[in-house]
mmCIF file of C-alpha atoms and ligand atoms in Angstrom:
data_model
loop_
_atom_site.group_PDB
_atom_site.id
_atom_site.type_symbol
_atom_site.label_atom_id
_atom_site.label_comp_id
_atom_site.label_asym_id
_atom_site.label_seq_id
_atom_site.Cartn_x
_atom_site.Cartn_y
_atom_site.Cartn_z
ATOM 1 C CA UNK A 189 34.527 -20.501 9.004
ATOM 2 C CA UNK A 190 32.533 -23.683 7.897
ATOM 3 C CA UNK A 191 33.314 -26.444 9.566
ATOM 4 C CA UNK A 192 33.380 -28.882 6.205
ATOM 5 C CA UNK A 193 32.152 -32.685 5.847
ATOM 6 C CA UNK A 194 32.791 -33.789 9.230
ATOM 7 C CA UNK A 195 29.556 -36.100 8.928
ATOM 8 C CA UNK A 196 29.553 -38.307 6.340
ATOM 9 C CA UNK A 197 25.754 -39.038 6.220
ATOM 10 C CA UNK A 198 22.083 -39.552 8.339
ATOM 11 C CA UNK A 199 22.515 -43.720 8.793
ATOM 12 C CA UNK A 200 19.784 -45.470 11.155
ATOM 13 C CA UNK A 201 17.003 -44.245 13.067
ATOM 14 C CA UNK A 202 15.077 -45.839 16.002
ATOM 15 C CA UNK A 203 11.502 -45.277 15.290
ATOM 16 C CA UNK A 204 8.958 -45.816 18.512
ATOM 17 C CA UNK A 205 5.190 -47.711 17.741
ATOM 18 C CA UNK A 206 3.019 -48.925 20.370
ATOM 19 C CA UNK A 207 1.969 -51.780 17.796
ATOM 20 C CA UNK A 208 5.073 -53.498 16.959
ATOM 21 C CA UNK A 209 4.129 -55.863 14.633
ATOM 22 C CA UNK A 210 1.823 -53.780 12.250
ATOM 23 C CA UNK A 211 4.458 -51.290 12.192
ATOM 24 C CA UNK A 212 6.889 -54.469 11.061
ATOM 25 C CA UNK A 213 3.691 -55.607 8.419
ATOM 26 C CA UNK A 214 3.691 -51.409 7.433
ATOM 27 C CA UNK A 215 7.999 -50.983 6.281
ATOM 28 C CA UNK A 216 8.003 -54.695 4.826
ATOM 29 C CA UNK A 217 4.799 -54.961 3.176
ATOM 30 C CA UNK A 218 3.921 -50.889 2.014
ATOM 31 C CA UNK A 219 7.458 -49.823 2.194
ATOM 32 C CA UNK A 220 8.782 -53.088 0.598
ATOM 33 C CA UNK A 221 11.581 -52.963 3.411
ATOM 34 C CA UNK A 222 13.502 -55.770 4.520
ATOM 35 C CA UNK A 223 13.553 -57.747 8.426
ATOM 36 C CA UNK A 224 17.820 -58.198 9.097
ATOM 37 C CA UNK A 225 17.266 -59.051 12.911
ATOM 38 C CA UNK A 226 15.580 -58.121 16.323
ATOM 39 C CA UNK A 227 13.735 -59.892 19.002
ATOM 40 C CA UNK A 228 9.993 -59.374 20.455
ATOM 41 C CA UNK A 229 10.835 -55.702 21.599
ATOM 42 C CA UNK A 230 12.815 -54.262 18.481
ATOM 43 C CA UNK A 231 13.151 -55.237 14.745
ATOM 44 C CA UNK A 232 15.801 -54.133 12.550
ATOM 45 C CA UNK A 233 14.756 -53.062 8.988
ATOM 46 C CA UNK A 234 16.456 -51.844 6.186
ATOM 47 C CA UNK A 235 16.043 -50.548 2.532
ATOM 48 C CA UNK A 236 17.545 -51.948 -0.406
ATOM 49 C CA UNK A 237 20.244 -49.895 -1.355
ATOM 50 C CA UNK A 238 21.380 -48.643 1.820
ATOM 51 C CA UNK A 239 24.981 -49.880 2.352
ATOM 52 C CA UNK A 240 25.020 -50.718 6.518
ATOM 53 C CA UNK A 241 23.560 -53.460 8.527
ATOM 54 C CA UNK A 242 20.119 -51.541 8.727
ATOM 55 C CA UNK A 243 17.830 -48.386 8.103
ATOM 56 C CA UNK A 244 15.315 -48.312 10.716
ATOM 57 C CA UNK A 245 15.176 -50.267 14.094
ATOM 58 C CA UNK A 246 11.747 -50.121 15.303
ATOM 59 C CA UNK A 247 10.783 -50.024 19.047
ATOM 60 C CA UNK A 248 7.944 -51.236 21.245
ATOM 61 C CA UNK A 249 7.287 -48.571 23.257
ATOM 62 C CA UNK A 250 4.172 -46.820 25.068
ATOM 63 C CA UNK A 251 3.782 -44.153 22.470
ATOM 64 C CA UNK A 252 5.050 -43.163 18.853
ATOM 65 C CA UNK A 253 7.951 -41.017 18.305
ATOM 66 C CA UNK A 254 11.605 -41.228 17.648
ATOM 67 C CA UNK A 255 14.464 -42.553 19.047
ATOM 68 C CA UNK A 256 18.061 -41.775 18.566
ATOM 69 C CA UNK A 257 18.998 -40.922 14.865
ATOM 70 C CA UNK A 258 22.612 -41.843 14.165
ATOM 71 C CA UNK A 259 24.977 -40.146 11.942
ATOM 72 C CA UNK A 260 28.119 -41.867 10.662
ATOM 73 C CA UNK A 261 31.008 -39.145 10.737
ATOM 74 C CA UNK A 262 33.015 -39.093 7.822
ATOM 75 C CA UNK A 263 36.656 -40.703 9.333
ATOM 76 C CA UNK A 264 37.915 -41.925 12.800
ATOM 77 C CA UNK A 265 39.480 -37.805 13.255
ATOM 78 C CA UNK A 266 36.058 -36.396 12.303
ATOM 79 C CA UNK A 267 34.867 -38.584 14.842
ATOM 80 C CA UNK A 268 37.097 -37.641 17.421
ATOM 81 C CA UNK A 269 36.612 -33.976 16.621
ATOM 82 C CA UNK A 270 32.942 -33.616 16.538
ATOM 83 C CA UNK A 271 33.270 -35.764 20.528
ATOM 84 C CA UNK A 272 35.778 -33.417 22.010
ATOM 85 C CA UNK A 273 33.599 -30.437 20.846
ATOM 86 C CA UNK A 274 30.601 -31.713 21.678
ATOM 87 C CA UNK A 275 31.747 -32.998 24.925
ATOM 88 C CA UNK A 276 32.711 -29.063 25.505
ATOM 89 C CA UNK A 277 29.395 -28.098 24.735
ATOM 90 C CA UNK A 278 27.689 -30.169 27.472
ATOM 91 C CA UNK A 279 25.467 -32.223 25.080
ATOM 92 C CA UNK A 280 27.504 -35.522 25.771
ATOM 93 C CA UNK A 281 25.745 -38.795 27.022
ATOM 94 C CA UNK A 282 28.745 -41.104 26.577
ATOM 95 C CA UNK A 283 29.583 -43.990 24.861
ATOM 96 C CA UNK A 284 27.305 -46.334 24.107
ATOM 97 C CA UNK A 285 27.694 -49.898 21.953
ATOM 98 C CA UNK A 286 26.401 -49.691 18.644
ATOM 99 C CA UNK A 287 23.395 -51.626 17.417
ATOM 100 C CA UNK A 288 24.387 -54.951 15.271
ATOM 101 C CA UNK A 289 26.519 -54.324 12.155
ATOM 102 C CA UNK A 290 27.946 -50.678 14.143
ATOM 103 C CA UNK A 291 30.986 -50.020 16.025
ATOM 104 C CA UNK A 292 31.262 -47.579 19.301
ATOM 105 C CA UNK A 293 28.829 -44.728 19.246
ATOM 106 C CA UNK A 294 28.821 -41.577 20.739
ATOM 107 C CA UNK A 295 25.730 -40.275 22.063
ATOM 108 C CA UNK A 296 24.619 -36.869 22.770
ATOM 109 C CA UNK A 297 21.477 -34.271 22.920
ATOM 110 C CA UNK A 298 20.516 -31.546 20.445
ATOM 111 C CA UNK A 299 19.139 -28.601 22.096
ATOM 112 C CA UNK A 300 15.470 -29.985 21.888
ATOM 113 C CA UNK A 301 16.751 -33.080 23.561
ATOM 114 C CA UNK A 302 16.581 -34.980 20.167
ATOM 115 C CA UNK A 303 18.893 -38.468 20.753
ATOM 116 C CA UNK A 304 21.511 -38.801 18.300
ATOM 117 C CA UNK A 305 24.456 -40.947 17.987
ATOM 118 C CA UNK A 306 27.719 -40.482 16.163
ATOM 119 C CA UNK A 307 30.479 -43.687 14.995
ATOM 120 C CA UNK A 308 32.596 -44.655 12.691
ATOM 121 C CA UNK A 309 33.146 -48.095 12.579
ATOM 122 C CA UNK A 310 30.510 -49.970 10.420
ATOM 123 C CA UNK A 311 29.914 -53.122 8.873
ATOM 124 C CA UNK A 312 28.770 -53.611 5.231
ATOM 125 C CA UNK A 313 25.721 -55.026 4.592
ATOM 126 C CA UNK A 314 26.293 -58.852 3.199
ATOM 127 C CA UNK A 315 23.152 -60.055 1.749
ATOM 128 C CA UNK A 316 22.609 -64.098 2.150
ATOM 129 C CA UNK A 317 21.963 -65.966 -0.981
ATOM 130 C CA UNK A 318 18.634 -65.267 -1.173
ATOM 131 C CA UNK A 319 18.938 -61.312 -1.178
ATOM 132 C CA UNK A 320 21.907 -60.990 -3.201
ATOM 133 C CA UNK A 321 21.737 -58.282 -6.078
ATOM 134 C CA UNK A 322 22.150 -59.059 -9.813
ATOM 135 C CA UNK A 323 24.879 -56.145 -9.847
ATOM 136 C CA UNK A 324 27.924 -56.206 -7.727
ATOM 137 C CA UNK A 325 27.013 -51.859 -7.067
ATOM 138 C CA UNK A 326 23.973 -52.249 -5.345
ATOM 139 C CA UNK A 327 23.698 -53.066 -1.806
ATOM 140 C CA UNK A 328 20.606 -55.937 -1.726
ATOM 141 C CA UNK A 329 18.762 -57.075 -4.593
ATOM 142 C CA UNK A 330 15.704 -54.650 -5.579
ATOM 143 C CA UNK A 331 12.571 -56.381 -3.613
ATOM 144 C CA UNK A 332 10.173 -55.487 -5.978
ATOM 145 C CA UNK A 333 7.245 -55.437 -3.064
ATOM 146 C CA UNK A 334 5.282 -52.379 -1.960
ATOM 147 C CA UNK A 335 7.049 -48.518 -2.931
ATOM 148 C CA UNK A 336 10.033 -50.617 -2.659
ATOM 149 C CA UNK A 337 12.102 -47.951 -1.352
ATOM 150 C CA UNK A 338 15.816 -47.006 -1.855
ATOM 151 C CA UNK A 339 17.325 -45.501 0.686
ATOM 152 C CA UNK A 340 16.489 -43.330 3.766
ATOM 153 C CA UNK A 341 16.305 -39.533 2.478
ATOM 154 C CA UNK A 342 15.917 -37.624 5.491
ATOM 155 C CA UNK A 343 14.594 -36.711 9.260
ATOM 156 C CA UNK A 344 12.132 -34.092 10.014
ATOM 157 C CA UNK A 345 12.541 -33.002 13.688
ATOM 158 C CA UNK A 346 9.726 -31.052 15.440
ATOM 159 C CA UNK A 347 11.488 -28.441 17.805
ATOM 160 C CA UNK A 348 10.399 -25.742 20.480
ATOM 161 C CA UNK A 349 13.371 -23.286 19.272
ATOM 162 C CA UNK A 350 14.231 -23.994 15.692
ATOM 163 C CA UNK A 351 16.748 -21.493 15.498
ATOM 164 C CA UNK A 352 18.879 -23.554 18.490
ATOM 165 C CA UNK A 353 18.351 -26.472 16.528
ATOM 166 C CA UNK A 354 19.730 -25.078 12.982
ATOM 167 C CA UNK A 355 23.494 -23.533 14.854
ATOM 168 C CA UNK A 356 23.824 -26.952 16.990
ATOM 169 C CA UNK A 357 24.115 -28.941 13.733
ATOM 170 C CA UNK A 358 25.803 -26.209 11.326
ATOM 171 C CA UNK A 359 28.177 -25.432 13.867
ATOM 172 C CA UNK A 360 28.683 -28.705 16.392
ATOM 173 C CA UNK A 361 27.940 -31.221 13.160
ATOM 174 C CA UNK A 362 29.129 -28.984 10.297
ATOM 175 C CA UNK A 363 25.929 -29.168 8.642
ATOM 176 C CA UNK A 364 25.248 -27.028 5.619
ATOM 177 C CA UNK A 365 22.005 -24.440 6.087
ATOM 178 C CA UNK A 366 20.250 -25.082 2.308
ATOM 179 C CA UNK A 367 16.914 -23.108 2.570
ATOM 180 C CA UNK A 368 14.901 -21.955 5.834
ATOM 181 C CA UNK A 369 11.239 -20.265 7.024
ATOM 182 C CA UNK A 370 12.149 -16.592 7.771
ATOM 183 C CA UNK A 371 8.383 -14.913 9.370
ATOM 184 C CA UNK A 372 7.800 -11.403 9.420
ATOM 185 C CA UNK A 373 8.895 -11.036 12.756
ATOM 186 C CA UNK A 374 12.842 -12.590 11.999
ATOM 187 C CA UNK A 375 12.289 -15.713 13.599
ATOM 188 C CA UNK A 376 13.292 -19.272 12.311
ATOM 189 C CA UNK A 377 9.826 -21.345 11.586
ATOM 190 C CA UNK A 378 11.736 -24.354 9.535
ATOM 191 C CA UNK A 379 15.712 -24.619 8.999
ATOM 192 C CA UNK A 380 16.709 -27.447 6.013
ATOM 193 C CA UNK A 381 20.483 -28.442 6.302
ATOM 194 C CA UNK A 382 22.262 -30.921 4.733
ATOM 195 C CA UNK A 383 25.704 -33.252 5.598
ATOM 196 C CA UNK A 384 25.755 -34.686 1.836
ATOM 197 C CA UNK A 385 25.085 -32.756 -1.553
ATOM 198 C CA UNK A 386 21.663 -33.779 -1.003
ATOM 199 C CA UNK A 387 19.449 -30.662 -1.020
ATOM 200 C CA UNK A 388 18.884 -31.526 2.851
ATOM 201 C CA UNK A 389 19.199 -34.364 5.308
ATOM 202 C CA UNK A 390 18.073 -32.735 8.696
ATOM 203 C CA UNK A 391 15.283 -30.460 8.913
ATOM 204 C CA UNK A 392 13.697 -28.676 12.029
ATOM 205 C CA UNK A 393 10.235 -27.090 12.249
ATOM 206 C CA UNK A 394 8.783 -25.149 14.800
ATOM 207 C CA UNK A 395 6.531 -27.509 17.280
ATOM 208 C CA UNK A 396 3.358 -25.099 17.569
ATOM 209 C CA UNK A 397 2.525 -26.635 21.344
ATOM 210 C CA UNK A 398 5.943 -26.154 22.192
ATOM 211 C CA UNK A 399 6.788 -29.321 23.311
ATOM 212 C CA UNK A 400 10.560 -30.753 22.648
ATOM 213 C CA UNK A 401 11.951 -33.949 20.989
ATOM 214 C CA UNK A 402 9.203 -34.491 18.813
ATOM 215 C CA UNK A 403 8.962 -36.158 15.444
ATOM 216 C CA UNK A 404 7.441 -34.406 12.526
ATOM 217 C CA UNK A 405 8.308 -37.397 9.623
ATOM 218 C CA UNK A 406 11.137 -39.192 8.245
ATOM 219 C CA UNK A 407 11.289 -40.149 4.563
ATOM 220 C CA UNK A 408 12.370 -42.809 2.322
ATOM 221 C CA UNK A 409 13.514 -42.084 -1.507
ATOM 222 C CA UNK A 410 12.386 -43.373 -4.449
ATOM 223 C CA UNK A 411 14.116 -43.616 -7.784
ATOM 224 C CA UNK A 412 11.073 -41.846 -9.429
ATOM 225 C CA UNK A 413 8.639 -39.516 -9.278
ATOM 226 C CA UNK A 414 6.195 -42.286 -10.605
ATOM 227 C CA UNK A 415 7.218 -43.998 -7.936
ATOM 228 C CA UNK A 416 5.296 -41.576 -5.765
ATOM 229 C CA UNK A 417 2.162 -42.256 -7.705
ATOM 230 C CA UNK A 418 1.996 -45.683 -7.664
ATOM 231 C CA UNK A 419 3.288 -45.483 -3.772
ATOM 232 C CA UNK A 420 -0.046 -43.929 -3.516
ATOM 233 C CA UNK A 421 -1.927 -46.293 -5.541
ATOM 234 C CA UNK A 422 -0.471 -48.929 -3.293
ATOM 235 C CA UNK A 423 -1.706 -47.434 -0.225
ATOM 236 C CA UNK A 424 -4.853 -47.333 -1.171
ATOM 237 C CA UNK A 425 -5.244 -50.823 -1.847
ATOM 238 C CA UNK A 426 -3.076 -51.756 1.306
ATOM 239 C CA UNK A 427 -5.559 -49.667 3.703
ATOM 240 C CA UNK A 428 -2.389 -46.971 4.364
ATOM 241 C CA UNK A 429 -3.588 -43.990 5.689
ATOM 242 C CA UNK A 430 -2.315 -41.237 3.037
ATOM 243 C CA UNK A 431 -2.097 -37.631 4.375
ATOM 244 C CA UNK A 432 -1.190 -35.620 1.792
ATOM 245 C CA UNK A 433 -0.007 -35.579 -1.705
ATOM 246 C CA UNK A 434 1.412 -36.569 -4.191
ATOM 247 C CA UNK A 435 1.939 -33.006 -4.388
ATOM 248 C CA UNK A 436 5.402 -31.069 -5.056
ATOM 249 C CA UNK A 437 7.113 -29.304 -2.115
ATOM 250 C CA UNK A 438 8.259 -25.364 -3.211
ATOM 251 C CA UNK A 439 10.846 -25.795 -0.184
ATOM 252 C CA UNK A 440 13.633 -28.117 -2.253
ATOM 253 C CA UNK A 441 10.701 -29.046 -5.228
ATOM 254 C CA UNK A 442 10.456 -32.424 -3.106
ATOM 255 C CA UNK A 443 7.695 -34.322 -5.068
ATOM 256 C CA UNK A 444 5.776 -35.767 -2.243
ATOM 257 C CA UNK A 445 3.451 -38.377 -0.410
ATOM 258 C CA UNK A 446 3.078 -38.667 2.893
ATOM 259 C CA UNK A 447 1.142 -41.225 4.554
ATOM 260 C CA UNK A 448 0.764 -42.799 8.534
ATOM 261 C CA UNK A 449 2.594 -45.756 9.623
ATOM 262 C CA UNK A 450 0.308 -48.137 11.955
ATOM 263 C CA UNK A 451 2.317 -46.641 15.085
ATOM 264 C CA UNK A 452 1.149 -43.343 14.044
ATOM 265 C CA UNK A 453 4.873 -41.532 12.837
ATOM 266 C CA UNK A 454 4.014 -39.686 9.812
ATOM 267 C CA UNK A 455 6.295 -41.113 7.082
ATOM 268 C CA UNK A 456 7.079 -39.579 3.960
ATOM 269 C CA UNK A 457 7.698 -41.040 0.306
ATOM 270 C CA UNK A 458 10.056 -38.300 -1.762
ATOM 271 C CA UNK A 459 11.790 -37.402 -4.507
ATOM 272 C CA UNK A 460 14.145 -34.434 -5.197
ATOM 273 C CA UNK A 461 14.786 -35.673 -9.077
ATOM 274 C CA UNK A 462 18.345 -34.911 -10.197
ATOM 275 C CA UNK A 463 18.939 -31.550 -7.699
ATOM 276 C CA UNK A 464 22.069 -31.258 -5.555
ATOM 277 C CA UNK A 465 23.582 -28.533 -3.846
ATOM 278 C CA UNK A 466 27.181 -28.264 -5.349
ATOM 279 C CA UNK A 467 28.173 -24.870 -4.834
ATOM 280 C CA UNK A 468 30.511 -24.816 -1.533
ATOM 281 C CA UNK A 469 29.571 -20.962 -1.204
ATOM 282 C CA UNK A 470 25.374 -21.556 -1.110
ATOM 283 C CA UNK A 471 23.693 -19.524 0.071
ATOM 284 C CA UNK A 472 20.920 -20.334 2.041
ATOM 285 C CA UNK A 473 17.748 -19.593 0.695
ATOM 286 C CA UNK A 474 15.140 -17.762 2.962
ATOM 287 C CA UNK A 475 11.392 -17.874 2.265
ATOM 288 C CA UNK A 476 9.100 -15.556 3.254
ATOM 289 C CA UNK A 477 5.531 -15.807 5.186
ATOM 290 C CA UNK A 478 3.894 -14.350 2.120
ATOM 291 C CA UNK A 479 5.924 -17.164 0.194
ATOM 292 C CA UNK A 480 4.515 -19.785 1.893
ATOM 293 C CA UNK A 481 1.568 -18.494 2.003
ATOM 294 C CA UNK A 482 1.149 -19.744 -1.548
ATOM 295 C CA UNK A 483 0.973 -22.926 -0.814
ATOM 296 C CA UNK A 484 2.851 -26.263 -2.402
ATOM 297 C CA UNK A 485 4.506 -25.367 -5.356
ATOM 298 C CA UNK A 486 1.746 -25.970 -7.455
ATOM 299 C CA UNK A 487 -0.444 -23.840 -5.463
ATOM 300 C CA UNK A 488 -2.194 -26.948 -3.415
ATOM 301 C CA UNK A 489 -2.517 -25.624 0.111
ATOM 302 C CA UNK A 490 -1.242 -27.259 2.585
ATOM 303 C CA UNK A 491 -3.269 -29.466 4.939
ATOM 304 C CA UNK A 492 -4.033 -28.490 8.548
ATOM 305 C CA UNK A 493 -2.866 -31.492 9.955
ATOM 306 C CA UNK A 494 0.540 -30.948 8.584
ATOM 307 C CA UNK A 495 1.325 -28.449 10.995
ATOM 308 C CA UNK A 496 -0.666 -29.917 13.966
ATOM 309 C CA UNK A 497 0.311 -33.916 13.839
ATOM 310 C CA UNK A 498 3.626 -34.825 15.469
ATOM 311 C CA UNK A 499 4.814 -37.704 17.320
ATOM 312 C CA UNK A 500 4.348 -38.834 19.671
ATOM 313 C CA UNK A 501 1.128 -37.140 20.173
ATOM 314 C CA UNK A 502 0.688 -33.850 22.725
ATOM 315 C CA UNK A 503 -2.994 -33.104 23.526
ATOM 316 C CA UNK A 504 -5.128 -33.466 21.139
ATOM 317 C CA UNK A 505 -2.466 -33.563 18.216
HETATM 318 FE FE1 FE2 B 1820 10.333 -34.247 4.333
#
């Protein structure tokens, strides 16, 4: 029995850079993000249209990487549901305070030892004079700098056991299993699952050194596909490191760009166009090793480092 929409949606992410301020320079500049705080070891970031305090709080640390990724749950009773199940399931780390602009959080481990955090309580977003939108339904006025992007899409975990990964959120979080990797042998290379009607907001893929608690990418949307192109264009003349694309994604037809943030954390630009998932019976899609053995959708094959880069770096990777 599913467990419904006990999580209302993926909310703020701590993202680790050993270079602090370029990676600041990188989501205000490039990204066309907006400074709402910090002090000489964090800064708090946010997109334009996301409704809470902030989007991304980004930490000095010794290496890249991610932090905790917090979820808000989707009332105070979800809340206290997901805790006492969670606290059953020995993943519990306590409560913690939340960061400015967010209440009481809980904080526990998925099985990769992945930090997330899950509250209720959450201020809106109040814009000072300078930053206030033209229309009363938006959340900050559109920056018009860099990709200028809308909203945070989505997290892209690296994990040792994928398949772990995919039941602790469907059946712990009540996340929705969209689409998955199935190889030849059965096992789970990539699970997509989603807390919205987005096509996916939490996505794990196998770690080839098997390492845990890794970072693959997280991704910002854009209202446009266009968007994507001239995200690229901007790159260029900003000296951003661009990876791979624009290309389109057969896995959720995700037009795509994905470029490196100063720190090193891949980060992706995306688009999903108009596609939800509405039916409450999906079914999740499985695709095969032959599958993706075509390529991108279009055929473009994928590049090496895509499967090799993760953060923070293991080896040589
Ligand atoms: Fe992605």
């Amino acid at each position: 029995m599913p467990l419904g929409h006990e999580v209302a949606h993926l909310s703020h992410i701590e993202l680790l850079t050993p270079v602090l301020d370029k990676s600041v320079a990188f989501f205000v500049d490039y990204l066309g993000m907006t400074v709402v705080g910090g002090d000489d070891n964090k800064v708090y970031v946010r997109a334009f249209d996301d409704y809470e305090h902030h989007t991304l709080t980004l930490v000095a640390h010794s290496s890249s990487g991610i932090g905790r990724t917090n979820l808000r749950a989707s009332s105070p009773d979800a809340l206290a549901r997901r805790v006492k199940a969670l606290e059953g399931a020995g993943r519990s780390s306590g409560w913690q305070d939340g960061d400015p602009g967010y209440g009481p959080t809980f904080v526990f481990q998925d099985p990769d030892g992945h930090e997330l955090g899950l509250y209720w309580e959450s201020e809106r977003y109040n814009p000072t004079k300078d930053l206030r939108p033209a229309l009363k339904n938006q959340a900050q006025r559109y920056p018009g700098r860099g990709v200028s992007v809308r909203r945070l899409d989505h997290v892209n975990y690296l994990g040792a056991d994928v398949e772990a990964n995919r039941d602790f959120l469907r059946d712990q979080l009540g996340a929705l299993v969209t689409e998955q990797i199935v190889l030849d042998d059965g096992s789970i290379a990539g699970t997509w699952t989603t807390f919205t009607n987005k096509g996916y907001d939490a996505v794990y893929t196998r770690d080839r050194t098997g390492t845990t608690g890794r970072l693959h990418h997280i991704a910002f949307a854009t209202d446009t596909r266009e968007d994507i192109l001239r995200a690229a264009d901007i790159a260029l003349e900003q000296g951003v490191f661009i990876e791979s694309g624009p290309h389109k994604h057969a896995i959720q037809q995700t037009f795509f760009l994905y470029v490196y943030e100063p720190g090193g954390n891949r980060i992706e630009l995306c688009n999903a166009g108009a596609r939800l998932v509405l039916a409450p019976d999906w079914e999740t899609i499985n695709w095969t090793e032959a599958e993706r053995a075509k390529g991108q959708a279009w055929g473009m094959k994928t590049i090496e480092s895509f499967h090799t880069h993760g953060t923070p770096p293991v080896g040589n990777t």
